[in-house]
Coordinates of C-alpha atoms in Angstrom, one line a residue:
M1 CA 0.0 -0.2 0.0
R2 CA 2.9 2.3 0.7
F3 CA 3.7 2.2 -3.0
A4 CA 0.1 2.4 -4.4
K5 CA -0.5 6.1 -3.6
P6 CA 2.8 7.5 -5.0
F7 CA 2.6 5.3 -8.3
T8 CA -1.0 6.3 -8.8
V9 CA -0.1 9.9 -8.4
T10 CA 2.9 9.5 -10.8
I11 CA 0.8 7.8 -13.4
A12 CA -1.8 10.5 -13.3
S13 CA 0.8 13.3 -13.6
A14 CA 2.4 11.6 -16.5
A15 CA -0.9 11.1 -18.2
L16 CA -1.8 15.0 -17.7
L17 CA 1.7 15.9 -19.0
A18 CA 1.6 13.7 -22.1
L19 CA -2.1 14.6 -23.1
P20 CA -1.2 18.1 -24.6
F21 CA 1.6 16.4 -26.6
T22 CA -0.4 13.7 -28.1
G23 CA -3.2 16.4 -28.9
S24 CA -0.8 18.5 -30.9
A25 CA 0.9 15.5 -32.5
L26 CA -2.5 14.5 -33.7
A27 CA -3.3 18.0 -34.8
D28 CA -0.2 18.1 -37.0
G29 CA -1.4 15.4 -39.2
A30 CA -1.4 15.7 -42.9
R31 CA -4.1 17.8 -44.2
P32 CA -5.6 17.5 -47.9
Q33 CA -3.9 20.1 -49.9
P34 CA -5.3 21.2 -53.4
A35 CA -3.5 19.9 -56.3
P36 CA -1.3 22.3 -58.3
T37 CA -2.7 23.5 -61.5
A38 CA -0.9 24.1 -64.7
K39 CA -0.2 27.8 -65.2
A40 CA -0.4 29.2 -68.9
P41 CA 2.0 32.1 -69.7
H42 CA 0.4 35.4 -69.8
T43 CA 1.9 38.3 -72.0
A44 CA -0.2 41.0 -70.2
P45 CA -2.3 41.1 -67.1
A46 CA -5.9 41.3 -67.7
K47 CA -7.6 44.6 -67.3
Q48 CA -11.2 44.9 -66.3
V49 CA -12.9 47.9 -68.3
R50 CA -15.7 49.8 -66.6
K51 CA -18.1 52.0 -68.4
D52 CA -16.7 55.1 -67.0
D53 CA -13.1 54.3 -68.0
R54 CA -13.6 53.7 -71.8
H55 CA -12.7 57.1 -73.0
K56 CA -10.5 58.2 -70.3
D57 CA -7.1 58.0 -72.2
A58 CA -8.8 59.7 -75.0
R59 CA -9.9 62.7 -72.8
R60 CA -6.6 62.8 -71.2
K61 CA -4.7 63.2 -74.4
A62 CA -7.0 65.8 -75.7
I63 CA -6.3 68.3 -72.9
S64 CA -4.4 71.4 -73.8
L65 CA -3.5 74.1 -71.4
K66 CA -2.9 77.8 -72.0
V67 CA -2.1 80.4 -69.5
S68 CA -1.8 84.3 -69.9
V69 CA -0.8 87.1 -67.7
D70 CA -2.6 90.5 -67.9
P71 CA -1.2 93.1 -68.0
S72 CA 2.4 91.9 -69.3
R73 CA 4.0 94.8 -67.2
V74 CA 3.1 95.2 -63.8
R75 CA 4.3 97.8 -61.1
A76 CA 5.7 96.4 -57.7
G77 CA 2.8 96.6 -55.3
S78 CA 0.2 96.3 -58.2
S79 CA -2.0 93.4 -59.1
Y80 CA -2.1 91.1 -62.1
E81 CA -4.7 88.6 -63.4
V82 CA -3.7 85.0 -64.4
T83 CA -6.2 83.5 -67.1
I84 CA -6.4 79.7 -67.4
A85 CA -7.8 77.9 -70.6
A86 CA -8.2 74.2 -70.5
K87 CA -9.3 72.9 -73.6
G88 CA -11.0 69.4 -73.4
L89 CA -11.8 69.9 -69.8
S90 CA -15.0 71.3 -68.6
S91 CA -14.5 71.3 -64.8
G92 CA -11.8 70.6 -62.5
T93 CA -9.1 72.3 -60.2
A94 CA -5.9 74.2 -61.4
V95 CA -3.1 75.1 -59.0
V96 CA -1.7 78.5 -59.7
I97 CA 1.8 79.1 -58.3
S98 CA 3.0 82.5 -58.0
P99 CA 6.7 83.7 -58.8
E100 CA 7.0 83.8 -55.0
G101 CA 6.3 80.1 -54.6
K102 CA 2.8 80.4 -53.1
S103 CA 0.0 77.8 -54.4
Y104 CA -3.6 78.9 -55.0
R105 CA -6.3 76.4 -56.0
V106 CA -8.7 77.6 -58.6
S107 CA -11.8 75.9 -59.8
L108 CA -12.4 75.6 -63.6
S109 CA -15.8 76.5 -64.9
G110 CA -16.2 75.6 -68.6
G111 CA -12.4 75.0 -68.9
R112 CA -11.7 78.4 -67.7
A113 CA -10.6 80.2 -64.6
T114 CA -9.0 83.5 -63.5
K115 CA -7.0 84.5 -60.5
E116 CA -5.9 88.0 -59.3
L117 CA -2.4 88.0 -57.8
T118 CA -0.4 90.8 -56.3
V119 CA 3.5 91.8 -57.0
P120 CA 5.0 92.4 -53.5
S121 CA 5.6 96.1 -53.0
K122 CA 9.4 95.4 -52.3
A123 CA 9.8 93.3 -55.5
R124 CA 12.6 93.9 -57.7
A125 CA 12.2 94.8 -61.4
G126 CA 12.7 92.0 -63.8
S127 CA 11.0 89.0 -65.5
R128 CA 8.8 86.8 -63.6
T129 CA 6.8 83.6 -64.3
V130 CA 3.6 82.1 -63.1
R131 CA 3.0 78.3 -63.4
V132 CA -0.2 76.6 -63.7
K133 CA -0.9 72.8 -63.1
V134 CA -4.0 71.0 -64.1
G135 CA -3.7 67.2 -63.5
D136 CA -0.5 66.1 -65.2
K137 CA -0.2 69.2 -67.5
T138 CA 1.7 72.3 -66.6
A139 CA 1.9 75.7 -68.3
T140 CA 3.8 78.9 -67.8
A141 CA 3.3 82.7 -68.4
S142 CA 5.8 85.4 -68.0
F143 CA 5.2 89.1 -67.1
T144 CA 7.8 91.9 -66.3
V145 CA 7.8 93.7 -63.0
V146 CA 8.8 97.4 -63.1
A147 CA 9.9 99.5 -60.3
P148 CA 7.2 101.1 -58.0
K149 CA 6.1 104.7 -59.0
R150 CA 8.3 107.2 -56.8
Q151 CA 6.2 109.3 -54.5
E152 CA 6.8 112.9 -55.8
R153 CA 7.0 115.6 -53.1
D154 CA 3.7 117.3 -52.6
E155 CA 4.6 121.2 -52.8
R156 CA 1.2 122.2 -51.5
R157 CA 2.0 121.2 -48.0
H158 CA 5.1 123.4 -47.4
D159 CA 5.3 125.8 -44.8
G160 CA 6.1 128.7 -47.0
R161 CA 9.8 128.3 -47.1
K162 CA 11.9 127.0 -50.0

């Protein structure tokens, strides 16, 4: 009897320890796998055509972008107007990039848009370029900045002495 109790505990603990290992051994058994299929060589991947994508490439190629600046000579501190004409595009968004590097978003209506910009009052005289981006198209327009008009001395407000 002395050996019966420890022997029973040993057998029970061994069985409890071995049970998880036997379960994992049974779980790792071979599973049925799908048979490999023969692959045919493809020259190009298949492309699904949607109804709205049919003429997308034709429309993209037909877009032409023209930009103009009015007036062509602008005084420092004065405003000028950038006119955008996107032929082949009725609506969308254009990004106008000023010579100073600032970006402005403009909505196209009927393929046209305008944006009024101002030359900084401390800008030096010289040629400047405005860039416009519509989609993947970019166009530029140049204009000339002239020196600001010098303020002439107002002779009406003198104290009577010369």
